[in-house]
Tab-separated table of C-alpha atoms in Angstrom:
chain	number	residue	atom	x	y	z
R	337	UNK	CA	19.905	-21.453	-6.831
R	338	UNK	CA	19.297	-19.048	-9.720
R	339	UNK	CA	21.186	-16.017	-10.952
R	340	UNK	CA	19.949	-12.473	-10.358
R	341	UNK	CA	18.879	-10.245	-13.236
R	342	UNK	CA	20.437	-7.062	-11.902
R	343	UNK	CA	19.259	-4.900	-14.789
R	344	UNK	CA	15.684	-5.949	-14.095
R	345	UNK	CA	16.092	-5.307	-10.367
R	346	UNK	CA	17.520	-1.832	-11.015
R	347	UNK	CA	14.771	-0.978	-13.491
R	348	UNK	CA	12.021	-2.065	-11.109
R	349	UNK	CA	13.427	-0.512	-7.935
R	350	UNK	CA	15.080	2.604	-9.379
R	351	UNK	CA	18.400	2.068	-7.605
R	352	UNK	CA	21.528	3.752	-8.955
R	353	UNK	CA	23.935	1.942	-11.282
R	354	UNK	CA	26.946	2.125	-8.888
R	355	UNK	CA	24.862	0.382	-6.220
R	356	UNK	CA	23.717	-2.234	-8.733
R	357	UNK	CA	27.320	-2.974	-9.693
R	358	UNK	CA	28.414	-3.213	-6.061
R	359	UNK	CA	25.595	-5.626	-5.206
R	360	UNK	CA	26.275	-7.739	-8.290
R	361	UNK	CA	29.971	-8.126	-7.428
R	362	UNK	CA	29.160	-9.019	-3.832
R	363	UNK	CA	26.547	-11.570	-4.881
R	364	UNK	CA	29.199	-13.396	-6.949
R	365	UNK	CA	31.027	-13.940	-3.668
R	366	UNK	CA	27.920	-14.811	-1.641
R	367	UNK	CA	26.961	-17.613	-4.041
R	368	UNK	CA	29.740	-19.710	-2.549
R	369	UNK	CA	28.407	-19.296	0.995
R	370	UNK	CA	26.189	-22.316	1.743
R	371	UNK	CA	24.380	-20.639	4.642
R	372	UNK	CA	23.518	-17.591	2.548
R	373	UNK	CA	22.301	-19.731	-0.338
R	374	UNK	CA	19.989	-21.643	1.997
R	375	UNK	CA	18.586	-18.404	3.406
R	376	UNK	CA	17.945	-16.958	-0.048
R	377	UNK	CA	16.142	-20.102	-1.163
R	378	UNK	CA	14.054	-20.176	2.010
R	379	UNK	CA	13.245	-16.512	1.506
R	380	UNK	CA	12.098	-17.144	-2.045
R	381	UNK	CA	9.717	-19.821	-0.767
R	382	UNK	CA	8.384	-17.419	1.885
R	383	UNK	CA	7.662	-14.806	-0.777
R	384	UNK	CA	5.868	-17.404	-2.903
R	385	UNK	CA	3.685	-18.175	0.129
R	386	UNK	CA	3.225	-14.434	0.845
R	387	UNK	CA	4.663	-15.048	4.312
R	388	UNK	CA	6.079	-11.689	5.375
R	389	UNK	CA	7.272	-12.700	8.848
R	390	UNK	CA	9.176	-15.717	7.512
R	391	UNK	CA	10.792	-13.599	4.795
R	392	UNK	CA	11.796	-10.958	7.350
R	393	UNK	CA	13.360	-13.656	9.527
R	394	UNK	CA	15.415	-14.833	6.544
R	395	UNK	CA	16.734	-11.314	5.983
R	396	UNK	CA	17.589	-10.944	9.661
R	397	UNK	CA	19.455	-14.252	9.640
R	398	UNK	CA	21.316	-13.313	6.474
R	399	UNK	CA	22.415	-10.002	7.951
R	400	UNK	CA	23.881	-11.855	10.932
R	401	UNK	CA	26.030	-14.009	8.634
R	402	UNK	CA	27.747	-11.236	6.681
R	403	UNK	CA	30.430	-8.801	7.762
R	404	UNK	CA	29.163	-5.758	9.630
R	405	UNK	CA	29.954	-3.220	6.905
R	406	UNK	CA	27.696	-5.090	4.478
R	407	UNK	CA	24.773	-5.869	6.782
R	408	UNK	CA	22.797	-2.891	5.475
R	409	UNK	CA	23.261	-4.180	1.903
R	410	UNK	CA	22.138	-7.774	2.410
R	411	UNK	CA	18.403	-6.871	2.370
R	412	UNK	CA	18.887	-5.552	-1.175
R	413	UNK	CA	20.585	-8.772	-2.293
R	414	UNK	CA	17.690	-10.696	-0.764
R	415	UNK	CA	15.102	-8.518	-2.526
R	416	UNK	CA	16.910	-8.899	-5.837
R	417	UNK	CA	17.004	-12.678	-5.461
R	418	UNK	CA	13.300	-13.018	-4.622
R	419	UNK	CA	12.101	-10.460	-7.170
R	420	UNK	CA	11.088	-13.103	-9.779
R	421	UNK	CA	8.950	-14.902	-7.185
R	422	UNK	CA	7.340	-11.604	-6.214
R	423	UNK	CA	6.676	-10.638	-9.823
R	424	UNK	CA	5.013	-14.022	-10.311
R	425	UNK	CA	2.543	-13.115	-7.539
R	426	UNK	CA	1.700	-9.883	-9.327
R	427	UNK	CA	1.375	-11.690	-12.667
R	428	UNK	CA	-0.943	-14.274	-11.139
R	429	UNK	CA	-3.202	-11.457	-9.960
R	430	UNK	CA	-2.911	-9.771	-13.392
R	431	UNK	CA	-1.687	-6.518	-11.870
R	432	UNK	CA	-1.123	-3.797	-14.530
R	433	UNK	CA	2.533	-3.147	-15.379
R	434	UNK	CA	2.406	0.493	-14.259
R	435	UNK	CA	1.165	-0.461	-10.795
R	436	UNK	CA	3.844	-3.169	-10.541
R	437	UNK	CA	6.654	-0.760	-11.418
R	438	UNK	CA	5.321	2.029	-9.193
R	439	UNK	CA	4.993	-0.415	-6.283
R	440	UNK	CA	8.570	-1.684	-6.490
R	441	UNK	CA	10.033	1.796	-7.007
R	442	UNK	CA	9.510	2.312	-3.256
R	443	UNK	CA	12.781	0.418	-2.759
R	444	UNK	CA	14.673	3.245	-4.455
R	445	UNK	CA	12.958	5.832	-2.254
R	446	UNK	CA	14.101	4.090	0.921
R	447	UNK	CA	17.637	3.564	-0.397
R	448	UNK	CA	17.763	7.335	-0.917
R	449	UNK	CA	16.326	7.899	2.580
R	450	UNK	CA	19.045	5.634	4.043
R	451	UNK	CA	21.695	7.729	2.317
R	452	UNK	CA	20.245	10.918	3.839
R	453	UNK	CA	20.640	9.542	7.347
R	454	UNK	CA	24.005	7.765	6.811
R	455	UNK	CA	26.228	10.395	5.222
R	456	UNK	CA	25.438	9.293	1.680
R	457	UNK	CA	26.199	5.592	2.250
R	458	UNK	CA	24.297	2.873	0.404
R	459	UNK	CA	22.038	0.648	2.445
R	460	UNK	CA	18.481	-0.401	3.213
R	461	UNK	CA	16.883	-0.693	6.662
R	462	UNK	CA	13.118	-0.827	5.931
R	463	UNK	CA	12.800	-4.431	4.917
R	464	UNK	CA	9.867	-5.129	7.255
R	465	UNK	CA	7.979	-2.404	5.398
R	466	UNK	CA	9.011	-3.359	1.866
R	467	UNK	CA	8.015	-6.995	2.332
R	468	UNK	CA	4.382	-5.805	2.217
R	469	UNK	CA	5.121	-4.908	-1.404
R	470	UNK	CA	7.092	-8.042	-2.268
R	471	UNK	CA	4.392	-10.303	-0.821
R	472	UNK	CA	1.749	-8.526	-2.935
R	473	UNK	CA	-0.072	-7.121	0.071
R	474	UNK	CA	0.565	-3.453	-0.811
R	475	UNK	CA	0.160	-1.647	-4.128
R	476	UNK	CA	1.043	1.819	-5.365
R	477	UNK	CA	-1.932	3.074	-7.360
R	478	UNK	CA	-1.265	6.504	-8.735
R	479	UNK	CA	-0.177	8.918	-6.011
R	480	UNK	CA	-1.090	6.693	-3.036
R	481	UNK	CA	-0.327	3.235	-1.670
R	482	UNK	CA	-2.944	0.750	-0.478
R	483	UNK	CA	-2.470	-2.211	1.844
R	484	UNK	CA	-5.053	-4.882	2.567
R	485	UNK	CA	-5.556	-5.355	6.296
R	486	UNK	CA	-7.953	-5.313	9.242
R	487	UNK	CA	-9.124	-2.618	11.632
R	488	UNK	CA	-7.114	-2.802	14.846
R	489	UNK	CA	-7.804	0.514	16.583
R	490	UNK	CA	-9.826	0.672	19.857
R	491	UNK	CA	-12.979	2.113	18.297
R	492	UNK	CA	-16.255	0.992	16.738
R	493	UNK	CA	-17.818	2.980	13.908
R	494	UNK	CA	-21.546	3.195	13.265
R	495	UNK	CA	-23.937	5.091	11.062
R	496	UNK	CA	-26.987	6.613	12.799
R	497	UNK	CA	-30.180	5.630	10.999
R	498	UNK	CA	-32.000	8.715	12.197
R	499	UNK	CA	-29.820	11.341	10.502
R	500	UNK	CA	-27.294	9.234	8.510
R	501	UNK	CA	-24.392	10.669	10.542
R	502	UNK	CA	-21.219	8.779	11.409
R	503	UNK	CA	-20.539	7.848	15.037
R	504	UNK	CA	-17.183	6.584	16.310
R	505	UNK	CA	-17.228	5.214	19.864
R	506	UNK	CA	-14.188	4.487	22.008
R	507	UNK	CA	-13.680	1.065	23.581
R	508	UNK	CA	-14.096	0.810	27.343
R	509	UNK	CA	-11.268	1.395	29.823
R	510	UNK	CA	-9.109	3.489	27.499
R	511	UNK	CA	-6.811	5.865	29.372
R	512	UNK	CA	-7.315	9.368	27.975
R	513	UNK	CA	-5.511	12.621	28.810
R	514	UNK	CA	-7.039	16.069	29.323
R	515	UNK	CA	-6.747	16.990	25.629
R	516	UNK	CA	-8.824	13.966	24.593
R	517	UNK	CA	-5.899	11.963	23.215
R	518	UNK	CA	-4.813	8.510	24.349
R	519	UNK	CA	-2.551	8.690	27.391
R	520	UNK	CA	1.108	8.701	26.428
R	521	UNK	CA	0.496	10.554	23.161
R	522	UNK	CA	3.317	13.079	22.791
R	523	UNK	CA	4.421	11.896	26.246
R	524	UNK	CA	1.368	13.496	27.895
R	525	UNK	CA	-0.391	11.729	30.787
R	526	UNK	CA	-1.908	14.842	32.414
R	527	UNK	CA	-5.549	14.875	33.489
R	528	UNK	CA	-6.002	11.155	32.948
R	529	UNK	CA	-9.505	9.704	32.782
R	530	UNK	CA	-11.047	6.418	31.573
R	531	UNK	CA	-13.616	5.694	28.874
R	532	UNK	CA	-16.935	4.017	29.566
R	533	UNK	CA	-18.897	1.386	27.626
R	534	UNK	CA	-22.125	0.314	29.311
R	535	UNK	CA	-24.980	-1.697	27.787
R	536	UNK	CA	-28.383	-1.750	29.438
R	537	UNK	CA	-31.277	-3.302	27.558
R	538	UNK	CA	-31.300	-1.749	24.115
R	539	UNK	CA	-29.179	1.252	25.101
R	540	UNK	CA	-25.444	1.899	24.853
R	541	UNK	CA	-23.621	4.522	26.937
R	542	UNK	CA	-20.127	5.290	25.619
R	543	UNK	CA	-17.597	8.023	24.874
R	544	UNK	CA	-17.795	9.285	21.323
R	545	UNK	CA	-14.927	10.582	19.213
R	546	UNK	CA	-15.183	14.101	17.824
R	547	UNK	CA	-14.581	13.300	14.148
R	548	UNK	CA	-13.500	16.868	13.357
R	549	UNK	CA	-10.854	17.251	16.071
R	550	UNK	CA	-9.884	13.587	16.354
R	551	UNK	CA	-10.267	13.600	20.152
R	552	UNK	CA	-12.330	11.556	22.625
R	553	UNK	CA	-15.115	13.468	24.379
R	554	UNK	CA	-15.134	12.918	28.160
R	555	UNK	CA	-18.894	13.120	28.702
R	556	UNK	CA	-20.508	9.784	27.644
R	557	UNK	CA	-23.425	9.771	25.207
R	558	UNK	CA	-26.363	7.355	25.224
R	559	UNK	CA	-27.490	5.642	22.008
R	560	UNK	CA	-30.230	3.222	21.114
R	561	UNK	CA	-28.820	0.120	19.455
R	562	UNK	CA	-31.817	0.145	17.116
R	563	UNK	CA	-30.582	3.474	15.709
R	564	UNK	CA	-27.053	2.253	14.959
R	565	UNK	CA	-25.832	0.433	11.853
R	566	UNK	CA	-22.437	-1.190	12.445
R	567	UNK	CA	-19.822	-0.175	9.845
R	568	UNK	CA	-16.386	-0.983	11.283
R	569	UNK	CA	-15.166	-2.851	14.353
R	570	UNK	CA	-11.969	-4.634	15.376
R	571	UNK	CA	-11.146	-7.242	12.770
R	572	UNK	CA	-13.203	-5.619	10.003
R	573	UNK	CA	-11.523	-5.733	6.570
R	574	UNK	CA	-10.077	-2.341	5.614
R	575	UNK	CA	-7.676	-0.785	3.171
R	576	UNK	CA	-4.757	1.001	4.803
R	577	UNK	CA	-3.783	4.087	2.837
R	578	UNK	CA	-0.123	5.182	2.833
R	579	UNK	CA	1.391	8.360	1.414
R	580	UNK	CA	4.747	7.813	-0.241
R	581	UNK	CA	7.213	10.587	-0.950
R	582	UNK	CA	6.627	12.023	-4.391
R	583	UNK	CA	4.640	14.605	-6.311
R	584	UNK	CA	2.433	17.177	-4.534
R	585	UNK	CA	-0.596	15.683	-2.832
R	586	UNK	CA	-3.111	17.556	-4.980
R	587	UNK	CA	-6.848	16.904	-4.523
R	588	UNK	CA	-7.089	15.818	-8.158
R	589	UNK	CA	-4.326	13.212	-7.797
R	590	UNK	CA	-5.787	11.902	-4.541
R	591	UNK	CA	-9.259	11.588	-6.042
R	592	UNK	CA	-7.899	9.871	-9.145
R	593	UNK	CA	-5.891	7.419	-7.054
R	594	UNK	CA	-8.920	6.525	-4.918
R	595	UNK	CA	-11.084	5.999	-8.002
R	596	UNK	CA	-8.462	3.712	-9.562
R	597	UNK	CA	-8.081	1.823	-6.269
R	598	UNK	CA	-11.825	1.203	-6.177
R	599	UNK	CA	-11.686	-0.445	-9.609
R	600	UNK	CA	-8.428	-2.267	-8.852
R	601	UNK	CA	-9.631	-4.003	-5.687
R	602	UNK	CA	-13.040	-4.698	-7.150
R	603	UNK	CA	-11.336	-6.545	-10.011
R	604	UNK	CA	-9.391	-8.584	-7.422
R	605	UNK	CA	-12.672	-9.360	-5.588
R	606	UNK	CA	-11.287	-7.796	-2.408
R	607	UNK	CA	-13.962	-6.228	-0.198
R	608	UNK	CA	-13.487	-3.879	2.733
R	609	UNK	CA	-15.494	-1.741	5.140
R	610	UNK	CA	-13.395	1.432	5.146
R	611	UNK	CA	-10.360	3.197	3.779
R	612	UNK	CA	-8.060	3.882	6.720
R	613	UNK	CA	-5.034	6.101	7.327
R	614	UNK	CA	-2.950	7.274	10.263
R	615	UNK	CA	-0.469	10.050	9.598
R	616	UNK	CA	0.703	13.505	10.587
R	617	UNK	CA	-1.120	14.619	7.435
R	618	UNK	CA	-4.476	14.009	9.170
R	619	UNK	CA	-3.810	16.298	12.146
R	620	UNK	CA	-6.586	18.945	12.350
R	621	UNK	CA	-4.042	21.334	13.886
R	622	UNK	CA	-2.427	21.683	10.468
R	623	UNK	CA	-5.144	24.173	9.577
R	624	UNK	CA	-3.840	26.468	12.313
R	625	UNK	CA	-0.618	27.232	10.410
R	626	UNK	CA	-1.175	26.033	6.824
R	627	UNK	CA	-3.461	27.416	4.094
R	628	UNK	CA	-7.000	26.052	4.459
R	629	UNK	CA	-7.268	25.370	0.724
R	630	UNK	CA	-3.757	23.985	0.322
R	631	UNK	CA	-3.046	20.381	-0.648
R	632	UNK	CA	-2.267	19.199	2.880
R	633	UNK	CA	-5.349	20.639	4.580
R	634	UNK	CA	-7.545	19.490	1.692
R	635	UNK	CA	-6.251	15.948	2.190
R	636	UNK	CA	-6.748	16.143	5.965
R	637	UNK	CA	-10.359	17.270	5.646
R	638	UNK	CA	-11.349	14.206	3.583
R	639	UNK	CA	-11.164	11.999	6.660
R	640	UNK	CA	-13.249	11.462	9.774
R	641	UNK	CA	-10.605	11.491	12.486
R	642	UNK	CA	-9.763	9.580	15.681
R	643	UNK	CA	-6.786	9.698	18.089
R	644	UNK	CA	-3.917	7.201	17.836
R	645	UNK	CA	-1.106	6.596	20.291
R	646	UNK	CA	2.277	7.977	19.196
R	647	UNK	CA	4.928	8.922	21.744
R	648	UNK	CA	6.380	11.532	19.381
R	649	UNK	CA	4.602	13.528	16.657
R	650	UNK	CA	5.429	11.973	13.283
R	651	UNK	CA	5.580	15.407	11.656
R	652	UNK	CA	8.754	16.293	13.582
R	653	UNK	CA	10.660	13.467	11.881
R	654	UNK	CA	9.118	13.891	8.439
R	655	UNK	CA	9.285	17.678	8.213
R	656	UNK	CA	12.088	18.707	10.589
R	657	UNK	CA	14.097	15.476	10.965
R	658	UNK	CA	16.857	13.904	8.857
R	659	UNK	CA	14.415	12.815	6.150
R	660	UNK	CA	13.185	16.368	5.596
R	661	UNK	CA	14.105	18.179	2.349
R	662	UNK	CA	17.740	19.315	2.539
R	663	UNK	CA	16.883	22.785	1.226
R	664	UNK	CA	14.213	23.387	3.849
R	665	UNK	CA	10.594	24.149	3.104
R	666	UNK	CA	7.882	26.681	3.819
R	667	UNK	CA	6.062	23.894	5.692
R	668	UNK	CA	9.056	23.471	7.998
R	669	UNK	CA	9.313	27.199	8.664
R	670	UNK	CA	5.592	27.531	9.379
R	671	UNK	CA	5.692	24.480	11.667
R	672	UNK	CA	8.593	25.906	13.682
R	673	UNK	CA	6.798	29.243	14.088
R	674	UNK	CA	3.633	27.440	15.209
R	675	UNK	CA	5.495	25.301	17.765
R	676	UNK	CA	7.402	28.316	19.103
R	677	UNK	CA	4.045	29.960	19.821
R	678	UNK	CA	3.021	26.945	21.928
R	679	UNK	CA	1.097	25.000	19.294
R	680	UNK	CA	0.655	21.227	19.442
R	681	UNK	CA	0.780	18.627	16.665
R	682	UNK	CA	-0.361	15.002	16.635
R	683	UNK	CA	-0.220	11.889	14.535
R	684	UNK	CA	-3.890	11.233	13.807
R	685	UNK	CA	-6.002	8.358	12.500
R	686	UNK	CA	-8.800	8.745	10.006
R	687	UNK	CA	-11.239	6.779	7.901
R	688	UNK	CA	-13.453	6.958	4.872
R	689	UNK	CA	-16.377	4.567	5.080
R	690	UNK	CA	-17.076	2.291	2.146
R	691	UNK	CA	-20.008	4.495	1.151
R	692	UNK	CA	-17.776	7.559	0.969
R	693	UNK	CA	-15.062	5.601	-0.792
R	694	UNK	CA	-17.468	4.463	-3.472
R	695	UNK	CA	-18.368	8.033	-4.461
């Protein structure tokens, strides 16, 4: 078992000094607990092997072994202990120092978020999420975060040879509501119908997705397979784009981040078929109550959109919920006015194809 460099952990994760001191004092006690030591050492091995599920299991087991009032702090002790192993992964990949520091600073953001929802108490409850970072599967590059993954949504994306347009087709037997969203989205099951996917000879009959509205069109469309170039299907390698809390999401910062990400992943010899995102920030309905040329709508319009299943709109938590700015915001006020007038909001998926990403 090794000691923890608490100054390094604080510098990398941006946690406050009082929290650092509290964790350091508690770790001095935990070092004498054989079960905890074993878990920390197993967790360090899991990080070395980039095994997120195994690392998460170690954290869960550790939390069960400590007193209840400290269970929300154990994930931070774990992260501090495995930090050297995680940094070794980044060093092996020759990740630039700025990207390393920006990536790990997400810990501090979620510690602050925990305090907002727990009357100012210290703690950390997003360890499943942060293990993407510690296993070197997610990187903060400028304003945005990027995670290597695969396409898992029930759609197939093509490019039409005839006019070079993008076509997104829904899988068969999807349950869709009257608004064109997946059944259960926002708790709505009204007007339910089912998607079709029928192949006859060289023709395909299927329900397309309206890439502007992010909804599934009920009337099927027939395509010739000879006119379709496959771009993305289930299992295709993609980059998942995440938007962390931080500076305004200006078009310039987004463009710069995407350009840097292109170079970054090319240097790592990581290939992908699309840049993918699902967020409240991709909802086309945002343009109904926000400025068309504002940062949020500009970001939303970059993406070709498709519906995703969320029981509750993500925007309600992020803009009106406990994680919203304590002073309120013009976005929150405009959202409330829009909802009071009967407006709807959705968490929406979107993609940039590799061709668009390379621009």
